Amino acid sequence: MQSGQIRLNKVTKEWVIYAPSRRKRPQDFQQKSYQKQTSGILPRDCPFCSGNEHKAERIVLEMPSRHHKGWQTRVVLNKFPALTPDEDRERSKEGIYLMMPGYGQHEVIIESPDHYQDLATMSIEDVETVIETYHKRYVSLMQVHKNMMAIIFRNHGMKAGASLSHPHSQMIVTGMVPQNIRVREQEAQRYYDQWQRCVYCDILEFEQHHRRRVIAENESFLAFIPFAADVPFEIWIMPKEHEADFGSISPIEKSHFALILKNVLTRLYEKLSDPDYNYVINTAARYKAEEPQIHWYCQISPRLTTPAGFELGSGISINPSLPEIDADFLNS
């Protein structure tokens, strides 16, 4: 039996326990198709489908289709927003507690007019349009002085928190910077102060040459399972050039990002039978966009296991699957 390991994540300084004795075979993570029914809503009732514009909130942006007349992506305000731009950021106290209004903005990026389409099955041109839509809204929203952080994320499947099966992503803008992002910034700053190098660039260089955990690569990006992956089949997609801010990517990088994102999601779709997952674009907070120690990347986290008491109490992940074996499975 393979012995267990405890690995330190160089970015977060969090420990991850690997317990091979609890490991499932990679194919055992495959999910049955009935688990993908995230909603019983049919296209005629879906607020994201063409012809149902009256059921959605205000349309913020539309991108035209390259294949047919009409739109390919559409951005709407979230009907049930986590934050709203009508509030302000003024902080106040209640006794010993500090609080502030729920300022921000919450948008939905509808990725296709086709209710049954998905990023893993779309054409590369359509995925490029999705990335272009992300970029346009990100740049626009981060020009607003009060906006400190923009989180682009995708919830795919019930276990990932999706309430509608129509393909969509979301963007939430906040007037403050969350603590876990501050922690990543601080660790990256400490690493840079010590070594005069970006920790992410060092990780990228090692993975690119070591190649034990690499999943995909193109001219601009590397996709790999991190050495200290929190969950089975976690994947990072990282730009090869040092870039702190997602908003600074070039047109060719947007195209290359779409290519590698589709590549990775298609592998998960085919190898693990379309698992539930979340992905997040981890990018610099406002005023950190030019920092030499911060590096943006896309983090994909399949929802194949459920954290239990120890993980919740300790903050330490127990991953039953070694990253190297996961990489072998996705590359086979």
Short mmCIF file of C-alpha atoms in Angstrom, two decimals:
data_model
loop_
_atom_site.label_atom_id
_atom_site.label_comp_id
_atom_site.label_asym_id
_atom_site.label_seq_id
_atom_site.Cartn_x
_atom_site.Cartn_y
_atom_site.Cartn_z
CA MET A 1 0.00 0.00 0.00
CA GLN A 2 1.30 3.43 -0.91
CA SER A 3 2.21 5.56 2.09
CA GLY A 4 0.45 8.84 2.82
CA GLN A 5 1.98 12.29 2.39
CA ILE A 6 1.51 15.80 3.72
CA ARG A 7 2.37 18.54 1.23
CA LEU A 8 2.78 22.25 1.69
CA ASN A 9 1.15 24.58 -0.80
CA LYS A 10 3.85 27.19 -1.57
CA VAL A 11 1.26 29.85 -2.36
CA THR A 12 -1.09 29.59 0.64
CA LYS A 13 1.24 27.83 3.12
CA GLU A 14 -1.63 25.42 3.80
CA TRP A 15 -0.97 21.74 4.37
CA VAL A 16 -2.74 19.08 2.32
CA ILE A 17 -2.94 15.46 3.52
CA TYR A 18 -2.80 12.73 0.87
CA ALA A 19 -4.33 9.44 1.94
CA PRO A 20 -3.89 6.85 -0.85
CA SER A 21 -5.57 4.20 1.30
CA ARG A 22 -8.79 6.19 0.84
CA ARG A 23 -8.21 6.60 -2.88
CA LYS A 24 -10.77 5.70 -5.52
CA ARG A 25 -9.74 4.59 -8.98
CA PRO A 26 -9.93 7.58 -11.39
CA GLN A 27 -12.82 5.98 -13.26
CA ASP A 28 -14.75 5.63 -10.00
CA PHE A 29 -15.08 9.42 -9.94
CA GLN A 30 -17.18 9.29 -13.09
CA GLN A 31 -20.71 10.52 -12.49
CA LYS A 32 -23.93 9.16 -13.88
CA SER A 33 -25.78 11.34 -16.34
CA TYR A 34 -28.82 11.73 -14.09
CA GLN A 35 -26.68 13.70 -11.64
CA LYS A 36 -26.32 16.45 -14.23
CA GLN A 37 -29.99 17.43 -14.05
CA THR A 38 -29.40 20.71 -12.26
CA SER A 39 -32.87 22.01 -12.99
CA GLY A 40 -36.16 20.78 -14.38
CA ILE A 41 -36.62 24.08 -16.25
CA LEU A 42 -37.19 23.59 -19.97
CA PRO A 43 -35.98 26.05 -22.65
CA ARG A 44 -39.46 27.56 -23.00
CA ASP A 45 -39.35 28.58 -19.33
CA CYS A 46 -35.62 29.32 -19.01
CA PRO A 47 -34.86 33.04 -18.47
CA PHE A 48 -31.52 32.65 -20.28
CA CYS A 49 -32.90 31.26 -23.55
CA SER A 50 -33.58 33.31 -26.69
CA GLY A 51 -37.11 34.67 -26.75
CA ASN A 52 -37.33 34.80 -22.95
CA GLU A 53 -35.64 38.16 -22.54
CA HIS A 54 -38.61 39.43 -20.56
CA LYS A 55 -37.85 36.83 -17.88
CA ALA A 56 -34.27 38.02 -17.34
CA GLU A 57 -32.98 41.12 -15.59
CA ARG A 58 -31.57 44.09 -17.51
CA ILE A 59 -29.26 43.16 -20.40
CA VAL A 60 -25.84 44.76 -19.90
CA LEU A 61 -23.95 43.44 -22.94
CA GLU A 62 -24.49 41.22 -25.96
CA MET A 63 -21.81 39.68 -28.18
CA PRO A 64 -22.85 38.57 -31.70
CA SER A 65 -22.59 34.98 -32.89
CA ARG A 66 -20.00 34.06 -35.54
CA HIS A 67 -22.27 31.31 -36.87
CA HIS A 68 -25.75 32.80 -37.09
CA LYS A 69 -27.75 35.96 -36.66
CA GLY A 70 -28.36 37.00 -33.11
CA TRP A 71 -26.30 36.87 -29.95
CA GLN A 72 -23.74 34.33 -28.78
CA THR A 73 -23.18 35.63 -25.25
CA ARG A 74 -25.33 37.91 -23.17
CA VAL A 75 -24.61 39.58 -19.83
CA VAL A 76 -27.53 40.30 -17.51
CA LEU A 77 -27.82 41.52 -13.95
CA ASN A 78 -28.34 38.68 -11.51
CA LYS A 79 -31.99 38.44 -10.48
CA PHE A 80 -30.93 37.54 -6.93
CA PRO A 81 -27.68 39.51 -6.50
CA ALA A 82 -25.25 38.93 -3.67
CA LEU A 83 -24.25 42.60 -3.85
CA THR A 84 -25.79 45.70 -5.46
CA PRO A 85 -24.26 48.94 -6.82
CA ASP A 86 -26.95 51.03 -5.12
CA GLU A 87 -25.18 50.75 -1.78
CA ASP A 88 -22.06 52.60 -0.63
CA ARG A 89 -18.85 51.39 1.01
CA GLU A 90 -18.96 53.46 4.18
CA ARG A 91 -18.10 51.33 7.18
CA SER A 92 -19.74 51.59 10.57
CA LYS A 93 -19.57 49.95 13.97
CA GLU A 94 -22.11 48.15 16.08
CA GLY A 95 -20.57 47.77 19.49
CA ILE A 96 -17.35 45.81 18.98
CA TYR A 97 -18.32 44.84 15.42
CA LEU A 98 -17.43 46.47 12.11
CA MET A 99 -19.79 46.37 9.16
CA MET A 100 -20.44 47.94 5.77
CA PRO A 101 -23.31 47.97 3.25
CA GLY A 102 -23.55 45.29 0.60
CA TYR A 103 -21.94 47.32 -2.17
CA GLY A 104 -20.90 45.59 -5.38
CA GLN A 105 -22.31 44.20 -8.59
CA HIS A 106 -23.46 40.70 -9.55
CA GLU A 107 -23.75 39.79 -13.23
CA VAL A 108 -24.53 36.60 -15.13
CA ILE A 109 -22.67 35.76 -18.34
CA ILE A 110 -24.98 33.62 -20.49
CA GLU A 111 -22.53 31.63 -22.59
CA SER A 112 -24.82 30.44 -25.37
CA PRO A 113 -28.40 30.81 -26.59
CA ASP A 114 -28.48 26.98 -26.75
CA HIS A 115 -29.93 25.61 -23.51
CA TYR A 116 -28.16 22.27 -23.92
CA GLN A 117 -24.72 23.57 -24.91
CA ASP A 118 -21.66 23.67 -22.65
CA LEU A 119 -18.09 25.00 -22.74
CA ALA A 120 -16.73 21.46 -23.12
CA THR A 121 -18.87 20.87 -26.22
CA MET A 122 -18.92 24.34 -27.80
CA SER A 123 -16.86 25.29 -30.84
CA ILE A 124 -13.58 27.01 -30.04
CA GLU A 125 -14.95 30.19 -31.65
CA ASP A 126 -17.83 30.23 -29.17
CA VAL A 127 -15.48 29.69 -26.22
CA GLU A 128 -13.37 32.58 -27.49
CA THR A 129 -16.49 34.75 -27.43
CA VAL A 130 -17.11 33.75 -23.81
CA ILE A 131 -13.55 34.78 -22.85
CA GLU A 132 -13.92 38.04 -24.76
CA THR A 133 -17.14 38.71 -22.84
CA TYR A 134 -15.38 38.04 -19.52
CA HIS A 135 -12.64 40.47 -20.49
CA LYS A 136 -14.94 43.26 -21.65
CA ARG A 137 -17.02 43.21 -18.49
CA TYR A 138 -13.97 42.85 -16.23
CA VAL A 139 -12.20 45.85 -17.76
CA SER A 140 -15.37 47.95 -17.69
CA LEU A 141 -16.23 47.18 -14.08
CA MET A 142 -12.69 47.67 -12.78
CA GLN A 143 -12.66 51.19 -14.18
CA VAL A 144 -15.15 52.15 -11.45
CA HIS A 145 -13.17 53.65 -8.57
CA LYS A 146 -15.21 51.94 -5.82
CA ASN A 147 -14.71 48.46 -7.27
CA MET A 148 -11.79 46.74 -5.53
CA MET A 149 -12.10 43.14 -6.69
CA ALA A 150 -13.80 41.25 -9.53
CA ILE A 151 -14.37 37.49 -9.21
CA ILE A 152 -15.21 35.59 -12.41
CA PHE A 153 -16.50 32.11 -11.68
CA ARG A 154 -18.47 29.22 -13.13
CA ASN A 155 -20.64 26.76 -11.16
CA HIS A 156 -21.32 23.62 -13.18
CA GLY A 157 -23.75 21.11 -11.73
CA MET A 158 -25.75 20.84 -8.52
CA LYS A 159 -22.76 19.95 -6.31
CA ALA A 160 -21.06 23.11 -7.53
CA GLY A 161 -24.04 25.29 -6.67
CA ALA A 162 -25.62 25.74 -10.11
CA SER A 163 -29.36 26.43 -9.99
CA LEU A 164 -29.88 26.52 -13.77
CA SER A 165 -28.48 24.10 -16.32
CA HIS A 166 -28.35 26.68 -19.11
CA PRO A 167 -24.60 27.36 -19.66
CA HIS A 168 -23.56 30.44 -17.75
CA SER A 169 -20.84 32.02 -15.64
CA GLN A 170 -20.98 34.83 -13.13
CA MET A 171 -19.02 37.87 -12.07
CA ILE A 172 -19.22 39.49 -8.65
CA VAL A 173 -17.51 42.80 -7.97
CA THR A 174 -16.81 43.86 -4.39
CA GLY A 175 -15.87 47.10 -2.70
CA MET A 176 -13.37 45.30 -0.47
CA VAL A 177 -10.74 42.57 -0.86
CA PRO A 178 -11.58 39.19 0.75
CA GLN A 179 -9.20 37.86 3.39
CA ASN A 180 -8.20 34.73 1.49
CA ILE A 181 -7.06 36.92 -1.41
CA ARG A 182 -5.15 39.16 1.00
CA VAL A 183 -3.45 36.06 2.43
CA ARG A 184 -2.36 34.97 -1.06
CA GLU A 185 -1.07 38.48 -1.74
CA GLN A 186 0.86 38.55 1.54
CA GLU A 187 2.45 35.15 0.97
CA ALA A 188 3.42 36.14 -2.56
CA GLN A 189 4.90 39.39 -1.22
CA ARG A 190 6.95 37.53 1.41
CA TYR A 191 8.25 35.11 -1.21
CA TYR A 192 9.19 37.98 -3.52
CA ASP A 193 10.91 39.89 -0.71
CA GLN A 194 12.99 36.80 0.11
CA TRP A 195 13.85 35.58 -3.39
CA GLN A 196 13.10 38.55 -5.68
CA ARG A 197 10.97 36.19 -7.76
CA CYS A 198 7.26 35.56 -8.26
CA VAL A 199 6.20 32.34 -6.50
CA TYR A 200 3.77 31.57 -9.30
CA CYS A 201 6.46 32.00 -11.95
CA ASP A 202 8.68 29.58 -9.99
CA ILE A 203 5.85 27.05 -9.79
CA LEU A 204 5.16 27.51 -13.48
CA GLU A 205 8.80 27.03 -14.44
CA PHE A 206 9.14 23.88 -12.33
CA GLU A 207 5.94 22.29 -13.64
CA GLN A 208 6.80 23.17 -17.23
CA HIS A 209 10.18 21.41 -16.97
CA HIS A 210 9.21 18.60 -14.60
CA ARG A 211 6.03 17.82 -16.60
CA ARG A 212 4.84 15.14 -14.16
CA ARG A 213 1.54 16.94 -13.57
CA VAL A 214 1.11 18.85 -16.87
CA ILE A 215 -2.26 18.38 -18.58
CA ALA A 216 -2.08 20.75 -21.55
CA GLU A 217 0.10 23.50 -22.96
CA ASN A 218 0.11 26.07 -25.73
CA GLU A 219 2.15 29.12 -26.64
CA SER A 220 0.70 31.30 -23.86
CA PHE A 221 -0.60 28.95 -21.12
CA LEU A 222 0.25 25.87 -19.08
CA ALA A 223 -2.43 23.67 -17.48
CA PHE A 224 -1.35 21.37 -14.66
CA ILE A 225 -2.53 19.68 -11.48
CA PRO A 226 -0.83 21.56 -8.62
CA PHE A 227 1.64 19.69 -6.40
CA ALA A 228 -0.58 20.38 -3.37
CA ALA A 229 -4.00 20.03 -5.01
CA ASP A 230 -6.81 20.38 -2.48
CA VAL A 231 -9.23 18.09 -4.34
CA PRO A 232 -8.99 15.29 -6.91
CA PHE A 233 -8.34 16.56 -10.45
CA GLU A 234 -7.91 20.21 -9.42
CA ILE A 235 -6.31 22.02 -12.37
CA TRP A 236 -4.60 25.40 -12.68
CA ILE A 237 -4.37 27.20 -16.03
CA MET A 238 -1.61 29.80 -15.79
CA PRO A 239 -0.25 32.35 -18.30
CA LYS A 240 3.41 31.75 -19.10
CA GLU A 241 4.17 35.46 -19.14
CA HIS A 242 4.05 37.19 -15.76
CA GLU A 243 0.70 38.98 -15.54
CA ALA A 244 -0.95 40.06 -12.31
CA ASP A 245 -4.24 41.17 -13.79
CA PHE A 246 -6.64 39.24 -16.01
CA GLY A 247 -7.58 42.56 -17.58
CA SER A 248 -4.11 42.96 -19.09
CA ILE A 249 -4.23 39.91 -21.40
CA SER A 250 -3.68 40.47 -25.10
CA PRO A 251 -6.02 39.40 -27.93
CA ILE A 252 -3.82 36.41 -28.80
CA GLU A 253 -3.71 35.38 -25.13
CA LYS A 254 -7.51 35.46 -24.99
CA SER A 255 -7.59 33.07 -27.94
CA HIS A 256 -4.98 30.78 -26.37
CA PHE A 257 -6.82 30.86 -23.03
CA ALA A 258 -10.02 29.77 -24.76
CA LEU A 259 -8.15 26.91 -26.48
CA ILE A 260 -6.61 25.50 -23.33
CA LEU A 261 -9.74 26.02 -21.20
CA LYS A 262 -11.82 24.07 -23.71
CA ASN A 263 -9.09 21.39 -23.90
CA VAL A 264 -9.08 20.88 -20.13
CA LEU A 265 -12.86 20.97 -19.69
CA THR A 266 -13.30 18.52 -22.56
CA ARG A 267 -10.90 16.09 -20.86
CA LEU A 268 -12.86 16.31 -17.62
CA TYR A 269 -16.12 15.90 -19.57
CA GLU A 270 -14.88 12.78 -21.39
CA LYS A 271 -12.70 11.16 -18.71
CA LEU A 272 -14.93 11.79 -15.68
CA SER A 273 -18.34 11.79 -17.39
CA ASP A 274 -18.97 15.53 -17.09
CA PRO A 275 -18.35 16.08 -13.37
CA ASP A 276 -19.73 18.96 -11.36
CA TYR A 277 -17.05 21.63 -10.91
CA ASN A 278 -16.33 25.23 -10.05
CA TYR A 279 -13.76 27.38 -11.72
CA VAL A 280 -12.52 30.77 -10.62
CA ILE A 281 -10.24 33.29 -12.28
CA ASN A 282 -7.90 34.34 -9.49
CA THR A 283 -6.65 37.82 -10.39
CA ALA A 284 -5.10 40.85 -8.77
CA ALA A 285 -7.11 43.18 -6.58
CA ARG A 286 -7.37 46.82 -7.60
CA TYR A 287 -4.09 48.75 -7.26
CA LYS A 288 -2.17 45.43 -7.34
CA ALA A 289 -2.49 44.99 -11.10
CA GLU A 290 1.15 45.88 -11.82
CA GLU A 291 2.74 44.10 -8.84
CA PRO A 292 5.73 41.84 -9.69
CA GLN A 293 4.73 39.11 -7.21
CA ILE A 294 1.11 38.46 -8.24
CA HIS A 295 0.17 36.19 -11.13
CA TRP A 296 -3.40 35.54 -12.32
CA TYR A 297 -4.60 32.00 -13.09
CA CYS A 298 -7.77 29.97 -13.57
CA GLN A 299 -8.43 27.34 -10.88
CA ILE A 300 -10.76 24.43 -11.73
CA SER A 301 -12.07 22.39 -8.78
CA PRO A 302 -14.17 19.30 -9.59
CA ARG A 303 -16.74 18.44 -6.89
CA LEU A 304 -15.93 14.73 -6.53
CA THR A 305 -15.52 14.56 -2.76
CA THR A 306 -17.23 16.24 0.21
CA PRO A 307 -15.26 17.93 3.02
CA ALA A 308 -16.05 16.40 6.43
CA GLY A 309 -15.52 17.40 10.03
CA PHE A 310 -11.73 17.27 10.15
CA GLU A 311 -11.32 19.38 7.02
CA LEU A 312 -13.83 21.95 8.24
CA GLY A 313 -12.33 22.07 11.74
CA SER A 314 -8.66 22.16 10.80
CA GLY A 315 -8.67 23.90 7.44
CA ILE A 316 -6.53 21.03 6.11
CA SER A 317 -7.72 19.23 3.01
CA ILE A 318 -7.72 15.43 2.84
CA ASN A 319 -7.26 14.48 -0.80
CA PRO A 320 -7.69 10.74 -1.50
CA SER A 321 -6.07 11.09 -4.91
CA LEU A 322 -2.43 11.91 -5.68
CA PRO A 323 -1.97 14.65 -8.31
CA GLU A 324 0.49 12.57 -10.36
CA ILE A 325 -2.01 9.70 -10.73
CA ASP A 326 -4.78 12.13 -11.65
CA ALA A 327 -2.53 13.66 -14.33
CA ASP A 328 -1.72 10.21 -15.73
CA PHE A 329 -5.43 9.43 -15.96
CA LEU A 330 -6.30 12.67 -17.77
CA ASN A 331 -3.36 12.21 -20.13
CA SER A 332 -4.08 8.56 -20.94
#
